[in-house]
Coordinates of C-alpha atoms and ligand atoms in Angstrom, one line a residue:
M3 CA 54.3 210.1 -75.9
K4 CA 55.0 209.0 -79.4
I5 CA 57.7 206.2 -79.8
L6 CA 59.4 205.3 -83.0
V7 CA 60.3 201.6 -83.1
T8 CA 62.8 200.6 -85.8
G9 CA 62.6 197.0 -86.6
G10 CA 59.2 196.8 -84.9
A11 CA 58.0 194.2 -87.4
G12 CA 60.6 191.7 -86.2
Y13 CA 60.4 189.2 -83.3
I14 CA 61.4 191.3 -80.2
G15 CA 60.2 194.5 -81.8
S16 CA 56.6 193.4 -82.4
H17 CA 56.3 192.1 -78.9
T18 CA 57.6 195.3 -77.5
V19 CA 55.2 197.3 -79.6
E20 CA 52.3 195.4 -78.0
A21 CA 53.6 196.1 -74.6
L22 CA 54.1 199.8 -75.3
Q23 CA 50.5 200.1 -76.6
K24 CA 49.3 198.4 -73.3
K25 CA 51.1 201.2 -71.5
N26 CA 49.3 203.8 -73.7
F27 CA 52.3 204.9 -75.6
E28 CA 51.6 206.0 -79.2
V29 CA 53.7 203.8 -81.4
L30 CA 55.0 204.0 -85.0
V31 CA 57.0 201.2 -86.6
F32 CA 59.7 201.7 -89.2
D33 CA 60.8 198.5 -90.8
N34 CA 62.1 197.5 -94.3
L35 CA 60.4 194.1 -93.9
V36 CA 63.5 192.3 -95.0
Y37 CA 63.1 190.0 -92.0
G38 CA 60.0 191.5 -90.4
H39 CA 56.3 190.6 -90.9
K40 CA 53.7 193.2 -91.4
E41 CA 51.1 190.8 -89.9
A42 CA 53.0 191.1 -86.6
V43 CA 52.6 194.9 -86.3
S44 CA 49.7 196.1 -84.3
C45 CA 50.3 199.9 -84.9
P46 CA 50.9 202.1 -87.9
L47 CA 53.7 200.7 -90.0
I48 CA 56.0 202.7 -92.3
T49 CA 57.9 200.5 -94.7
G50 CA 61.3 202.0 -95.2
D51 CA 65.0 201.4 -94.9
L52 CA 67.3 203.1 -92.3
L53 CA 70.0 203.0 -94.9
K54 CA 68.0 205.5 -96.9
K55 CA 68.4 208.7 -94.9
K56 CA 65.6 210.5 -96.8
E57 CA 63.2 207.8 -95.8
V58 CA 64.2 208.2 -92.2
E59 CA 63.9 212.0 -92.4
A60 CA 60.5 211.8 -93.8
V61 CA 59.3 210.0 -90.7
F62 CA 60.7 212.6 -88.3
K63 CA 59.4 215.5 -90.5
K64 CA 55.9 214.1 -90.5
N65 CA 55.7 213.0 -86.8
R66 CA 56.6 214.5 -83.6
I67 CA 58.7 211.7 -82.1
D68 CA 59.4 211.7 -78.4
G69 CA 61.7 208.7 -78.1
V70 CA 63.2 205.9 -80.2
V71 CA 63.6 202.1 -79.6
H72 CA 66.1 200.8 -82.1
F73 CA 65.8 197.1 -82.9
A74 CA 66.6 197.2 -86.6
A75 CA 69.8 195.3 -87.4
Y76 CA 71.1 192.1 -88.9
A77 CA 71.6 189.5 -86.2
L78 CA 73.0 186.3 -87.7
A79 CA 76.5 185.9 -86.0
G80 CA 77.5 183.1 -88.5
E81 CA 76.6 185.2 -91.6
S82 CA 78.5 188.2 -90.1
M83 CA 81.7 186.1 -90.4
T84 CA 81.2 185.5 -94.1
N85 CA 79.7 188.9 -95.0
P86 CA 81.2 191.5 -92.6
A87 CA 80.3 194.5 -94.7
K88 CA 76.6 193.7 -94.6
Y89 CA 76.7 193.8 -90.8
F90 CA 79.0 196.8 -90.4
E91 CA 76.8 198.7 -92.9
N92 CA 73.4 197.8 -91.6
N93 CA 74.3 197.8 -87.9
L94 CA 76.4 201.0 -88.0
Q95 CA 75.6 203.2 -91.0
A96 CA 71.8 202.6 -90.7
G97 CA 72.1 203.5 -87.0
L98 CA 74.1 206.6 -87.8
N99 CA 71.4 207.8 -90.2
L100 CA 68.9 207.4 -87.4
L101 CA 71.1 209.3 -84.9
E102 CA 71.8 212.1 -87.3
T103 CA 68.1 212.5 -87.9
M104 CA 67.5 212.5 -84.1
V105 CA 70.0 215.3 -83.8
K106 CA 68.3 217.3 -86.5
Y107 CA 64.8 216.9 -85.0
E108 CA 66.0 217.2 -81.4
V109 CA 64.9 213.8 -80.2
K110 CA 66.9 213.0 -77.1
Q111 CA 66.1 209.5 -76.0
I112 CA 67.0 206.1 -77.5
V113 CA 66.8 202.5 -76.3
F114 CA 69.2 200.3 -78.2
S115 CA 69.1 196.5 -78.7
S116 CA 72.6 195.3 -77.7
T117 CA 73.6 191.8 -77.0
C118 CA 75.6 189.5 -74.7
A119 CA 77.6 188.7 -77.8
I120 CA 79.7 191.7 -77.0
Y121 CA 81.3 189.7 -74.1
G122 CA 82.5 186.9 -76.3
Y123 CA 83.9 184.1 -74.1
P124 CA 83.3 185.5 -70.6
E125 CA 86.0 184.9 -68.0
K126 CA 83.6 185.0 -65.0
L127 CA 80.0 183.8 -64.6
P128 CA 77.5 185.2 -64.1
V129 CA 78.6 187.9 -66.5
T130 CA 78.4 191.5 -65.1
E131 CA 78.2 194.6 -67.3
E132 CA 81.8 195.3 -66.4
E133 CA 83.2 192.0 -68.0
E134 CA 85.8 192.6 -70.6
K135 CA 84.2 193.2 -74.1
K136 CA 85.8 190.7 -76.5
P137 CA 83.3 189.9 -79.2
V138 CA 84.1 186.8 -81.3
S139 CA 81.9 187.8 -84.3
V140 CA 81.5 190.8 -86.5
Y141 CA 77.9 190.9 -85.3
G142 CA 78.9 191.3 -81.7
E143 CA 81.6 193.8 -82.6
S144 CA 79.1 195.9 -84.6
K145 CA 76.8 196.1 -81.5
L146 CA 79.7 197.0 -79.3
M147 CA 80.8 199.7 -81.8
F148 CA 77.3 201.1 -81.8
E149 CA 77.2 201.3 -78.0
K150 CA 80.3 203.5 -78.3
I151 CA 78.8 205.6 -81.1
L152 CA 75.8 206.2 -78.8
N153 CA 78.0 207.4 -76.0
W154 CA 79.7 210.0 -78.3
Y155 CA 76.2 211.2 -79.4
D156 CA 75.4 211.7 -75.8
R157 CA 78.6 213.6 -75.1
I158 CA 78.3 215.8 -78.2
F159 CA 74.6 216.2 -78.7
G160 CA 73.0 215.2 -75.4
I161 CA 71.1 212.2 -76.8
K162 CA 70.6 209.9 -73.8
N163 CA 70.7 206.1 -74.4
V164 CA 70.0 202.9 -72.7
C165 CA 71.8 199.9 -74.1
L166 CA 70.0 196.6 -73.3
R167 CA 72.3 193.7 -73.6
Y168 CA 69.9 190.8 -74.2
F169 CA 70.7 187.2 -73.5
N170 CA 68.7 184.6 -75.5
A171 CA 65.3 185.9 -76.5
C172 CA 62.6 183.2 -76.6
G173 CA 59.0 182.4 -76.2
A174 CA 55.9 184.0 -77.7
S175 CA 53.1 186.4 -76.5
L176 CA 51.0 184.7 -73.9
E177 CA 47.8 185.7 -75.8
G178 CA 49.2 183.7 -78.7
K179 CA 48.9 186.4 -81.3
I180 CA 52.5 186.8 -82.2
G181 CA 55.6 184.7 -82.0
E182 CA 59.1 184.0 -83.4
D183 CA 59.3 183.6 -87.1
H184 CA 62.9 184.1 -88.5
E185 CA 64.0 183.0 -91.9
P186 CA 66.5 181.6 -91.8
E187 CA 65.9 180.3 -88.3
T188 CA 69.0 179.7 -86.1
H189 CA 67.5 179.6 -82.6
I190 CA 67.2 176.3 -80.8
I191 CA 63.6 176.5 -79.6
P192 CA 61.9 177.4 -82.9
L193 CA 64.2 174.9 -84.8
A194 CA 63.3 172.1 -82.4
M195 CA 59.6 173.0 -82.7
K196 CA 59.8 172.6 -86.5
V197 CA 61.2 169.1 -85.9
A198 CA 58.3 168.3 -83.4
L199 CA 55.8 169.6 -86.0
G200 CA 57.3 167.1 -88.6
Q201 CA 58.7 169.9 -90.8
R202 CA 62.3 168.7 -90.3
E203 CA 63.4 165.2 -90.0
K204 CA 65.8 165.6 -87.0
F205 CA 67.4 168.1 -84.7
T206 CA 71.2 168.5 -84.9
L207 CA 72.9 169.6 -81.7
F208 CA 76.1 171.5 -82.1
G209 CA 78.4 169.4 -79.9
E210 CA 78.2 167.6 -76.6
D211 CA 81.7 168.0 -75.3
Y212 CA 81.5 171.5 -73.7
R213 CA 82.6 172.0 -70.1
T214 CA 79.0 172.0 -68.7
K215 CA 76.9 169.7 -66.6
D216 CA 75.7 167.6 -69.6
G217 CA 78.3 168.6 -72.2
T218 CA 75.9 170.9 -74.1
C219 CA 76.0 174.7 -74.2
V220 CA 74.3 176.6 -71.4
R221 CA 72.5 179.8 -72.2
D222 CA 70.3 182.3 -70.3
Y223 CA 66.8 182.3 -71.9
I224 CA 64.8 185.4 -71.4
H225 CA 61.1 185.5 -72.4
V226 CA 60.3 188.0 -75.1
S227 CA 57.6 189.6 -72.9
D228 CA 60.2 190.2 -70.2
L229 CA 62.5 191.8 -72.8
A230 CA 59.5 194.0 -73.8
S231 CA 59.0 195.1 -70.2
A232 CA 62.7 196.0 -69.9
H233 CA 62.2 198.4 -72.8
I234 CA 59.3 200.1 -71.1
K235 CA 61.3 200.5 -67.9
A236 CA 64.2 201.9 -69.9
L237 CA 62.0 204.5 -71.7
E238 CA 60.4 205.5 -68.4
Y239 CA 63.9 205.9 -66.9
L240 CA 65.0 208.1 -69.8
F241 CA 61.9 210.2 -69.7
K242 CA 62.6 210.9 -66.0
N243 CA 65.9 212.4 -67.1
G244 CA 68.0 209.2 -66.5
E245 CA 71.6 209.4 -67.6
S246 CA 72.8 207.1 -70.4
N247 CA 73.3 203.5 -69.1
F248 CA 73.7 199.9 -70.1
F249 CA 72.2 196.7 -68.6
N250 CA 72.2 193.0 -69.0
V251 CA 68.8 191.6 -69.6
G252 CA 68.7 187.9 -68.6
T253 CA 67.4 185.7 -65.8
G254 CA 70.7 185.1 -64.1
S255 CA 70.7 181.3 -64.6
G256 CA 71.1 179.0 -67.6
Y257 CA 69.6 175.9 -69.2
S258 CA 71.6 173.5 -71.3
N259 CA 70.6 172.6 -74.9
K260 CA 69.7 169.1 -73.7
E261 CA 67.4 170.5 -71.0
I262 CA 65.7 172.7 -73.6
L263 CA 65.2 169.8 -76.0
E264 CA 63.9 167.5 -73.2
R265 CA 61.3 170.1 -72.1
I266 CA 60.2 170.6 -75.7
K267 CA 59.7 166.9 -76.1
K268 CA 57.7 166.8 -72.9
I269 CA 55.4 169.7 -73.6
S270 CA 54.9 168.9 -77.3
G271 CA 54.4 165.1 -76.5
V272 CA 56.7 164.3 -79.5
D273 CA 59.8 162.3 -79.0
F274 CA 61.7 163.6 -82.0
K275 CA 65.1 162.5 -83.3
V276 CA 68.2 164.4 -82.0
E277 CA 71.7 163.8 -83.6
I278 CA 75.0 165.1 -82.3
G279 CA 76.8 167.3 -84.8
A280 CA 80.1 169.3 -84.8
R281 CA 80.6 172.3 -82.6
R282 CA 79.6 175.6 -84.1
P283 CA 82.5 178.2 -84.2
G284 CA 82.2 181.0 -81.7
D285 CA 80.0 179.3 -79.0
P286 CA 81.2 179.7 -75.4
D287 CA 80.5 176.8 -73.0
A288 CA 78.2 178.7 -70.9
I289 CA 76.9 182.3 -70.5
Y290 CA 74.4 183.8 -68.2
A291 CA 73.7 187.2 -66.9
D292 CA 74.4 189.0 -63.6
N293 CA 71.1 190.9 -63.7
R294 CA 71.4 192.8 -60.4
K295 CA 72.0 196.2 -62.1
I296 CA 68.8 196.3 -64.1
K297 CA 66.8 195.1 -61.1
K298 CA 68.3 197.8 -58.9
I299 CA 68.3 200.8 -61.2
L300 CA 65.3 200.1 -63.5
G301 CA 63.3 198.0 -61.0
W302 CA 62.8 195.3 -63.7
E303 CA 62.0 191.7 -62.7
P304 CA 61.6 188.8 -65.1
Q305 CA 58.0 187.4 -64.8
F306 CA 57.7 184.9 -67.6
S307 CA 61.1 183.4 -68.0
D308 CA 60.7 180.0 -66.3
L309 CA 61.3 177.2 -68.8
E310 CA 57.6 176.0 -68.6
T311 CA 56.2 179.4 -69.7
I312 CA 58.9 179.9 -72.3
I313 CA 58.3 176.5 -74.0
K314 CA 54.5 176.4 -73.6
S315 CA 54.0 179.9 -75.1
A316 CA 56.4 179.1 -78.0
W317 CA 54.8 175.7 -78.6
N318 CA 51.2 177.2 -78.6
W319 CA 52.3 179.7 -81.2
H320 CA 54.2 177.3 -83.4
R321 CA 51.4 174.7 -83.3
A322 CA 48.8 177.3 -84.2
N323 CA 51.0 178.9 -86.9
P324 CA 53.1 176.1 -88.3
Q325 CA 54.1 178.2 -91.4
G326 CA 54.8 181.3 -89.2
F327 CA 53.2 184.5 -90.4
N328 CA 53.0 183.2 -94.0
Q329 CA 49.9 181.0 -93.6
Ligands
NAD406 N1 66.8 187.4 -80.9 C1 67.8 187.4 -79.9 O1 68.0 186.4 -79.2 C2 68.6 188.6 -79.8 C3 69.6 188.6 -78.8 C4 70.4 189.8 -78.6 C5 70.2 190.9 -79.3 N2 69.2 190.9 -80.3 C6 69.0 192.1 -81.1 O2 67.7 192.5 -81.0 C7 67.2 193.1 -82.2 C8 65.9 192.4 -82.6 O3 66.2 191.0 -82.8 P1 65.1 190.1 -83.5 O4 65.4 188.7 -83.1 O5 63.7 190.7 -83.2 O6 65.4 190.3 -85.0 P2 64.5 190.4 -86.3 O7 65.3 190.1 -87.5 O8 63.2 189.6 -86.1 O9 64.1 191.9 -86.2 C9 64.9 192.9 -86.8 C10 64.0 193.8 -87.7 O10 64.7 194.9 -88.3 C11 64.4 195.1 -89.6 N3 65.5 195.7 -90.3 C12 66.8 195.3 -90.4 N4 67.5 196.2 -91.1 C13 66.7 197.2 -91.3 C14 66.9 198.5 -92.0 N5 68.1 198.8 -92.5 N6 65.9 199.4 -92.0 C15 64.7 199.0 -91.5 N7 64.4 197.9 -90.9 C16 65.4 197.0 -90.8 C17 64.1 193.7 -90.1 O11 63.2 193.6 -91.2 C18 63.4 193.0 -88.9 O12 62.0 193.2 -88.9 C19 68.4 193.1 -83.2 O13 69.0 194.3 -83.1 C20 69.3 192.0 -82.6 O14 70.6 192.2 -82.9 C21 68.5 189.8 -80.5

């Protein structure tokens, strides 16, 4: 089986590529390297842009693709509120170019990177897949819109999709070869590790007056290797003629920002400086997944998403690669 992975040079994509290879899938990555790293890619890499339809077509013309995993997107919620066109274009038009090419070459299976950001401020916790969809950023809206587009491409052309709604991706490969290297970085764990490594003077926490146990935001942290295994389960499900479906991918419980920072201090052995800043717009108090559906239908179980494994794997990678992939 040959799988095309768009955005496979990025953080979650590169970890999923390694997992696919371990399961003996043949893998091809298509990435424009705007945010990805060629050093992270352990399979053939085609450097190209999904916004350029001819470049997408060339891939399908040259390769017999059996299924697609679509990670490529812009994912900075804050930036999406100052530059909405950038997000609607890349997260919708680029995806449409992919889908149109799939129609032309009769590729019928796609796994899509969706997000818990489609729920906005959830009314009930843990969040089920049926929770009302009220994104509070253009980023979240663009992902919700693409889920709807996928469903029309199923109804009209029979392309089956699985939308995986990730909660907070984190951690690094347990073998230590690849990890998280975003530029700009906005995620709490890699940012705190830069402080622990002395690359930043202090860590600024976005508010401590949320309605949570210690006043800081609570999130559901899911190890990137567990996300990778969810993609494999999703592909296997589609190849067994599974109908289009959507799943939360999270652990079902949350950690507060303060808990994360304390564990990083403990594991790194560095008591770095934390200051309290203003709230960041668009942050719900707490969000964590009801993951019963993916467990039941795909038979997926998180294996590496305890806080110790998350922080240790991330710390090992950041300590060994303090400049990320640009050593
Ligand atoms: N990181 C998280 O916590 C998280 C949570 C929920 C959803 N997601 C989604 O998961 C996916 C992967 O996230 P990530 O953290 O690995 O991001 P990432 O930025 O590391 O990876 C995205 C990759 O897509 C590539 N790309 C972007 N636009 C492209 C285009 N037009 N053509 C070709 N390549 C393009 C980038 O170069 C990058 O390598 C994204 O769709 C994101 O929205 C991430």
